[in-house]
């Protein structure tokens, strides 16, 4: 008992030094491409080691598995209906004002107020493009994607090295902190490698160029790969998979990969090797950042999170990439490390949702009192550090289709939000109800314990279970998140 008392006293004393935060999230990396999970033949030695030092939540999801909705939930701690980012920020959806609101109180705003230096490196994807459009490749199609984020919309990040959306991984473009809208620059380097270089510069902070050395820091590194295009990566990573044809063939034989007569079957076969290689590249760059954290003496007092904004089907189940409730799209990596504070372990009990990150992280860092009432996620800080928590019984799934939002025949935004996909994921089941604006409602129910590949839709066979999950799990989420979407069994 005495020893316990001393340990507690020790941890209280340490609390006076607020921890740093390093939040790294590549785009479109499904949970099954973490090597240590042994689900796909992917090489992630740095993530494997990192995972052995941290808490791995195997049941984390992206509640709205697509770019901007994830990012807005992560930043605001609120679900899409509340934060307004119900779909991607694009020029076409600009009239609906879909972007991260300037007055949204993000976790980064709170840390700024509490004396932190904040840095953001990489993809942002939270501002819609406006005229005159930035002259760059992602803005030359009918829909424009890329935009500059003005300083007043950066939510406390005082170091900025970012872009909104730009998918040329071998020649990415960035705006630096003081660059004006027309002053972006291109870099001849693979995006994740360049961003790791910048993260290392930020950590080294020579001559105080990047941040205030007397303040704790929070750094976000948002890498674009393994997002498509899958052919833009250094060849060295692809070569690492040259001897793995047999293992890759085994993956291709998985029941959810369509056969070669199907376009998505061809798509999967064409890209899987490169995608795994991209994950290996991301892993290597993440490893470099972790090494820097150690070399500069920050390892012990820095909370490190590794996650992703959503996964990637890569053609599995006939789906191109994301915006669907299959595990490939929905289930994301989530690993958090804080030496001596968070006990390394794997946990499948906590059904983590994206809005839970904000309160959990601020609570861990000692700012529980600063969490705004408007935040809809729950803090699991106590659970992360080994204590108890009331665990959620399900996670919300939310998708509104971009094209439906654009269709004037479907009425006002409010009416459009009464259609499309809602669902829940429990430890055992995934339920998704697709209320089509101009067609019959489709219902999908999978028992992931009995049917891990989600091949067998049980909705017709088990209507009572569908109704029970709707009433007991989905409806409370809809009410909690201010979502007026409803369904009734006919
Ligand atoms: Ca994304």
XYZ file of C-alpha atoms and ligand atoms in Angstrom:
491
model
C 0.000 0.000 0.000
C 2.835 2.352 0.872
C 4.479 1.746 -2.496
C 1.219 2.463 -4.297
C 0.944 5.734 -2.373
C 4.382 6.858 -3.432
C 3.710 5.959 -7.055
C 0.513 7.975 -7.038
C 2.297 10.937 -5.514
C 4.948 10.629 -8.236
C 2.369 10.694 -11.001
C 0.653 13.746 -9.461
C 3.917 15.658 -9.412
C 4.544 14.849 -13.075
C 1.163 16.261 -13.946
C 2.523 19.775 -13.609
C 4.366 19.263 -16.931
C 1.626 18.939 -19.525
C 2.392 16.228 -22.070
C 3.075 16.855 -25.734
C 0.834 15.301 -28.361
C 1.889 13.746 -31.664
C -1.086 12.722 -33.802
C -0.224 10.871 -37.016
C -2.896 9.738 -39.462
C -2.346 8.514 -43.004
C -5.361 8.707 -45.323
C -7.342 5.602 -46.228
C -5.501 2.932 -44.237
C -7.728 0.033 -43.184
C -7.072 -1.603 -39.802
C -6.262 -4.948 -41.393
C -3.100 -3.487 -42.966
C -1.402 -3.280 -39.576
C 1.167 -6.073 -39.929
C 0.941 -7.298 -36.326
C -2.772 -7.995 -36.804
C -1.689 -10.780 -39.195
C -4.634 -10.258 -41.505
C -2.772 -9.138 -44.625
C 0.825 -9.863 -45.709
C 1.988 -6.321 -45.036
C 5.328 -5.241 -43.597
C 4.981 -2.644 -40.818
C 7.926 -3.229 -38.473
C 7.757 0.229 -36.879
C 4.028 0.051 -36.236
C 4.465 -3.469 -34.887
C 6.986 -2.261 -32.336
C 4.991 0.886 -31.552
C 1.869 -1.238 -30.994
C 3.743 -3.405 -28.499
C 4.459 -0.232 -26.499
C 0.922 1.152 -26.564
C -2.787 0.488 -26.323
C -4.244 -0.974 -29.539
C -7.999 -0.594 -29.937
C -9.003 -3.189 -32.508
C -12.624 -2.014 -32.660
C -12.096 1.654 -33.603
C -14.173 2.970 -36.511
C -14.528 5.989 -38.712
C -18.199 6.796 -38.072
C -18.555 8.602 -41.415
C -15.868 6.815 -43.448
C -14.816 9.539 -45.873
C -12.315 12.387 -45.656
C -13.873 15.651 -44.490
C -16.573 14.174 -42.213
C -13.884 12.204 -40.330
C -11.610 15.219 -40.082
C -14.396 17.484 -38.828
C -15.428 14.907 -36.196
C -11.820 14.480 -35.110
C -11.294 18.233 -34.779
C -14.679 19.155 -33.239
C -15.587 16.096 -31.142
C -19.041 16.302 -32.707
C -20.932 14.128 -35.202
C -21.623 15.341 -38.775
C -25.142 16.732 -38.246
C -23.847 18.906 -35.390
C -20.613 20.135 -36.984
C -22.222 20.527 -40.436
C -19.586 18.549 -42.347
C -21.908 15.842 -43.676
C -19.870 15.212 -46.834
C -16.563 16.156 -48.428
C -15.673 19.819 -48.835
C -15.699 20.479 -52.600
C -16.519 23.380 -54.903
C -19.829 21.686 -55.794
C -20.992 21.439 -52.198
C -19.767 24.946 -51.359
C -23.302 26.422 -51.758
C -24.378 24.144 -48.875
C -21.572 25.653 -46.745
C -20.031 22.262 -46.016
C -16.714 22.999 -44.316
C -15.272 23.199 -40.794
C -16.844 26.257 -39.184
C -14.586 29.048 -38.094
C -16.362 29.281 -34.725
C -16.214 25.543 -34.009
C -14.228 25.120 -30.770
C -11.705 22.425 -31.675
C -9.355 20.612 -29.282
C -6.512 22.529 -30.883
C -8.215 25.844 -29.953
C -8.331 24.659 -26.334
C -4.656 23.664 -26.306
C -3.733 26.999 -27.868
C -5.562 28.846 -25.089
C -3.706 26.695 -22.571
C -0.242 27.610 -23.718
C 0.622 25.025 -26.365
C 2.555 25.424 -29.603
C 0.610 23.715 -32.361
C 1.770 22.381 -35.713
C -0.143 20.897 -38.647
C 1.669 19.084 -41.459
C -0.022 17.518 -44.498
C -3.580 17.089 -45.720
C -6.308 19.214 -44.114
C -9.421 18.798 -46.329
C -11.717 20.978 -44.268
C -12.179 24.090 -46.447
C -14.169 24.242 -49.688
C -12.546 25.744 -52.807
C -13.811 29.117 -53.947
C -13.294 31.300 -57.018
C -10.877 32.157 -58.460
C -9.820 28.545 -57.972
C -6.219 27.727 -57.073
C -4.431 26.775 -60.286
C -3.328 23.173 -59.625
C -4.054 19.668 -60.886
C -6.831 18.764 -58.399
C -8.757 21.870 -59.485
C -8.893 21.257 -63.230
C -11.858 18.882 -63.344
C -15.508 19.818 -63.033
C -15.268 19.521 -59.232
C -12.503 21.531 -57.526
C -10.833 20.120 -54.432
C -7.862 22.150 -53.291
C -7.925 25.380 -51.283
C -5.711 27.458 -49.051
C -6.648 27.634 -45.390
C -6.330 31.237 -44.180
C -4.704 31.684 -40.714
C -8.007 32.647 -39.056
C -9.452 29.238 -40.009
C -6.542 27.141 -38.679
C -7.989 26.548 -35.199
C -4.926 27.415 -33.186
C -2.244 25.775 -35.367
C 0.526 28.379 -35.448
C 2.924 26.268 -37.518
C 1.305 25.350 -40.835
C 2.650 23.212 -43.647
C -0.420 21.986 -45.401
C -2.839 21.806 -48.331
C -6.500 20.937 -48.551
C -6.648 18.088 -51.097
C -3.914 17.269 -53.555
C -3.334 13.727 -54.779
C 0.063 13.762 -56.447
C 2.144 11.891 -53.909
C 5.455 12.164 -55.770
C 5.126 15.919 -56.247
C 2.966 17.239 -53.422
C 2.242 20.918 -52.846
C 2.086 22.880 -49.602
C 1.378 26.254 -48.095
C 3.823 27.301 -45.378
C 2.693 29.224 -42.310
C 3.093 32.719 -43.791
C 2.417 31.879 -47.454
C -0.420 33.810 -49.055
C -3.069 32.052 -51.127
C -1.048 32.251 -54.348
C 2.219 31.313 -52.632
C 2.027 27.500 -52.498
C 5.064 25.476 -53.544
C 5.720 22.018 -55.003
C 8.190 19.492 -53.609
C 9.966 16.731 -55.570
C 9.740 14.103 -52.856
C 7.267 11.422 -51.787
C 4.673 13.171 -49.576
C 5.041 11.051 -46.393
C 8.835 11.241 -46.547
C 8.789 15.007 -46.932
C 6.237 15.361 -44.140
C 8.374 13.183 -41.852
C 11.313 15.498 -42.661
C 9.180 18.478 -41.685
C 7.994 16.749 -38.501
C 11.644 16.091 -37.574
C 12.454 19.760 -38.211
C 9.565 20.690 -35.953
C 10.853 18.404 -33.191
C 14.476 19.593 -33.594
C 13.291 23.213 -33.653
C 16.674 24.690 -34.426
C 16.903 28.392 -33.528
C 13.301 28.227 -32.291
C 12.206 28.448 -35.911
C 9.174 26.157 -35.616
C 7.732 26.672 -32.160
C 8.275 28.124 -28.712
C 10.728 25.808 -26.919
C 9.299 26.758 -23.526
C 5.837 25.515 -24.389
C 4.491 21.979 -24.738
C 3.585 21.114 -28.333
C 0.881 19.287 -30.242
C 1.839 18.194 -33.738
C -0.481 16.629 -36.321
C 1.013 14.780 -39.295
C -1.655 13.964 -41.880
C -0.153 11.840 -44.672
C -2.021 11.240 -47.935
C -0.849 7.672 -48.885
C -2.006 4.889 -48.846
C -4.800 6.918 -50.516
C -4.978 6.489 -54.315
C -3.314 6.919 -56.836
C -1.595 3.664 -55.950
C 1.203 3.995 -58.500
C 2.811 7.070 -56.921
C 5.363 5.780 -54.430
C 9.103 5.142 -54.368
C 9.917 1.924 -56.176
C 11.960 0.631 -53.224
C 8.765 -0.114 -51.305
C 7.214 -2.036 -54.205
C 10.415 -4.102 -54.624
C 10.047 -5.237 -50.995
C 6.941 -7.187 -52.089
C 8.500 -8.853 -55.124
C 8.861 -12.191 -53.368
C 5.401 -12.173 -51.915
C 3.262 -13.302 -54.860
C 2.040 -16.359 -52.996
C 0.875 -14.406 -49.939
C -0.764 -11.773 -52.134
C -2.509 -14.504 -54.141
C -3.909 -15.839 -50.871
C -5.398 -12.407 -50.175
C -6.866 -12.292 -53.672
C -8.550 -15.627 -52.986
C -10.477 -14.083 -50.083
C -14.253 -14.503 -50.581
C -14.945 -10.746 -50.646
C -12.656 -10.106 -53.652
C -14.739 -10.222 -56.853
C -13.479 -12.533 -59.613
C -11.562 -11.436 -62.702
C -14.725 -10.964 -64.791
C -15.686 -8.063 -62.521
C -14.114 -4.606 -62.870
C -13.557 -4.405 -59.111
C -11.933 -7.824 -59.109
C -9.494 -6.496 -61.693
C -9.025 -3.297 -59.720
C -8.108 -5.175 -56.542
C -5.597 -7.402 -58.352
C -4.044 -4.410 -60.081
C -3.463 -2.322 -56.967
C -3.134 -4.547 -53.891
C 0.635 -4.997 -54.050
C 1.283 -1.275 -54.427
C -1.139 -0.433 -51.666
C 0.603 -2.749 -49.226
C 3.909 -1.215 -50.344
C 2.528 2.262 -49.636
C 1.596 1.172 -46.118
C 5.183 -0.037 -45.672
C 6.393 3.389 -46.809
C 4.078 5.143 -44.366
C 5.342 2.789 -41.646
C 8.958 3.668 -42.417
C 8.263 7.411 -42.258
C 6.272 7.041 -39.043
C 9.267 5.127 -37.649
C 11.559 8.043 -38.520
C 9.303 10.466 -36.633
C 9.228 8.151 -33.586
C 13.023 7.914 -33.660
C 13.220 11.723 -33.739
C 10.890 11.946 -30.759
C 13.279 9.672 -28.871
C 16.479 11.384 -30.061
C 15.243 14.832 -29.046
C 14.197 13.576 -25.608
C 10.426 13.845 -25.972
C 9.483 10.176 -25.957
C 8.502 9.900 -22.326
C 6.302 12.959 -22.077
C 4.565 12.713 -25.447
C 1.254 11.022 -26.132
C 1.484 9.488 -29.602
C -1.614 8.478 -31.566
C -1.566 6.570 -34.845
C -4.877 6.214 -36.702
C -6.500 6.878 -40.105
C -9.508 8.805 -41.409
C -11.122 5.651 -42.899
C -10.105 2.459 -44.644
C -10.131 1.256 -48.238
C -12.084 -1.584 -49.888
C -9.872 -1.485 -52.981
C -12.715 -3.157 -54.904
C -13.624 -5.713 -52.226
C -17.398 -6.284 -52.090
C -17.539 -4.385 -55.406
C -16.812 -1.082 -53.644
C -14.138 1.262 -54.876
C -12.700 2.517 -51.589
C -14.708 3.930 -48.656
C -18.183 5.346 -47.720
C -19.527 1.896 -46.893
C -20.028 -0.166 -43.709
C -17.755 -3.075 -44.641
C -14.858 -3.466 -42.214
C -12.343 -2.578 -44.943
C -13.801 0.957 -45.036
C -15.202 1.308 -41.502
C -12.589 -0.240 -39.157
C -9.499 1.947 -38.684
C -6.166 1.554 -36.923
C -6.007 3.130 -33.482
C -2.888 2.930 -31.329
C -2.041 5.273 -28.462
C 1.246 5.287 -26.539
C 2.190 7.207 -23.416
C 5.103 5.541 -21.625
C 4.385 4.620 -17.978
C 0.864 6.064 -18.151
C -0.887 3.816 -20.666
C -0.246 0.106 -20.185
C 0.568 -1.668 -23.458
C -2.251 -4.034 -24.425
C -4.749 -5.015 -27.121
C -8.357 -4.198 -26.391
C -11.444 -5.180 -28.376
C -14.026 -4.136 -25.769
C -13.964 -0.391 -26.324
C -16.012 0.483 -29.407
C -14.244 3.780 -30.017
C -15.886 6.486 -32.143
C -14.107 9.442 -33.743
C -15.743 12.169 -31.588
C -14.370 10.358 -28.511
C -10.815 11.367 -29.440
C -11.177 15.047 -28.508
C -12.463 14.575 -24.930
C -10.259 11.512 -24.331
C -7.077 13.301 -25.368
C -7.829 16.561 -23.540
C -8.788 14.592 -20.436
C -5.523 12.592 -20.589
C -3.555 15.821 -20.985
C -5.147 17.386 -17.907
C -7.742 19.633 -19.542
C -10.961 17.788 -18.708
C -12.525 20.979 -17.336
C -11.942 22.793 -20.615
C -13.950 20.334 -22.746
C -16.970 22.243 -24.095
C -20.466 20.915 -23.362
C -21.109 20.878 -27.111
C -18.657 17.990 -27.557
C -20.648 14.821 -28.274
C -17.936 12.209 -27.794
C -17.070 10.542 -24.491
C -13.766 10.569 -22.661
C -12.120 7.185 -22.261
C -8.970 8.631 -20.696
C -9.543 6.652 -17.522
C -9.979 3.448 -19.525
C -6.828 4.158 -21.545
C -4.817 4.406 -18.317
C -6.229 1.141 -16.979
C -9.301 2.314 -15.070
C -12.962 1.560 -15.586
C -15.407 3.180 -17.955
C -18.959 2.733 -19.048
C -18.394 1.230 -22.474
C -20.621 2.030 -25.454
C -22.627 -0.890 -26.863
C -22.414 0.372 -30.468
C -20.900 2.884 -32.889
C -22.850 5.094 -35.286
C -22.431 4.780 -39.061
C -23.362 7.814 -41.190
C -23.156 8.396 -44.953
C -24.908 11.022 -47.059
C -24.113 10.693 -50.743
C -22.399 13.591 -52.444
C -24.564 13.205 -55.590
C -27.788 13.211 -53.610
C -26.803 16.414 -51.848
C -26.340 17.951 -55.295
C -29.728 16.833 -56.653
C -32.257 19.704 -56.479
C -35.142 17.209 -56.899
C -34.496 15.924 -53.382
C -35.482 19.229 -51.768
C -33.810 21.214 -49.019
C -30.645 20.141 -47.199
C -32.827 19.058 -44.296
C -34.895 16.821 -46.591
C -31.759 15.393 -48.186
C -30.433 14.482 -44.761
C -33.470 12.262 -44.214
C -32.172 9.871 -46.908
C -29.137 7.671 -47.480
C -27.253 5.486 -45.071
C -27.335 5.146 -41.313
C -26.367 2.203 -39.223
C -24.599 0.843 -36.199
C -21.788 -1.536 -35.415
C -21.782 -3.604 -32.245
C -19.139 -6.109 -31.153
C -20.992 -8.757 -33.155
C -23.258 -7.092 -35.717
C -23.165 -4.421 -38.395
C -26.531 -2.984 -39.458
C -26.907 -0.519 -42.322
C -30.189 0.911 -43.597
C -30.109 2.753 -46.906
C -33.225 4.924 -47.288
C -33.105 5.816 -50.944
C -34.575 9.120 -52.058
C -36.055 7.502 -55.173
C -36.254 3.788 -54.555
C -36.910 1.040 -51.994
C -35.031 0.986 -48.712
C -32.182 -1.530 -48.605
C -31.229 -3.166 -45.328
C -27.998 -5.009 -44.550
C -27.320 -7.000 -41.416
C -24.120 -8.959 -40.918
C -23.097 -11.181 -38.032
C -19.346 -10.470 -38.118
C -18.560 -13.218 -35.597
C -20.087 -15.939 -37.782
C -19.375 -14.167 -41.064
C -16.211 -12.024 -40.777
C -16.128 -11.313 -44.534
C -19.667 -9.865 -44.428
C -20.842 -12.085 -47.270
C -24.216 -13.064 -45.847
C -26.890 -10.368 -45.457
C -29.237 -11.551 -42.705
C -31.723 -8.665 -42.912
C -34.545 -10.664 -44.563
C -33.953 -13.665 -42.345
C -33.898 -11.710 -39.076
C -36.320 -8.757 -39.291
C -36.842 -8.791 -35.502
C -33.129 -8.367 -34.912
C -33.007 -5.512 -37.426
C -35.826 -3.777 -35.578
C -34.275 -4.423 -32.181
C -30.894 -3.032 -33.230
C -32.590 -0.021 -34.797
C -34.607 0.765 -31.668
C -32.009 -0.100 -29.028
C -28.864 1.149 -30.751
C -29.400 3.302 -33.840
C -32.363 5.399 -32.679
C -30.600 6.603 -29.484
C -27.616 7.666 -31.624
C -29.902 9.576 -34.003
C -31.540 11.383 -31.095
C -28.200 12.119 -29.393
C -26.672 13.566 -32.564
C -29.680 15.659 -33.622
C -30.240 13.521 -36.736
C -33.858 13.525 -37.996
C -33.330 10.492 -40.256
C -35.835 7.795 -39.181
C -36.863 4.300 -40.314
C -39.942 2.209 -39.691
C -40.376 -1.491 -40.284
C -43.124 -1.991 -42.874
Ca -9.595 10.374 -46.758
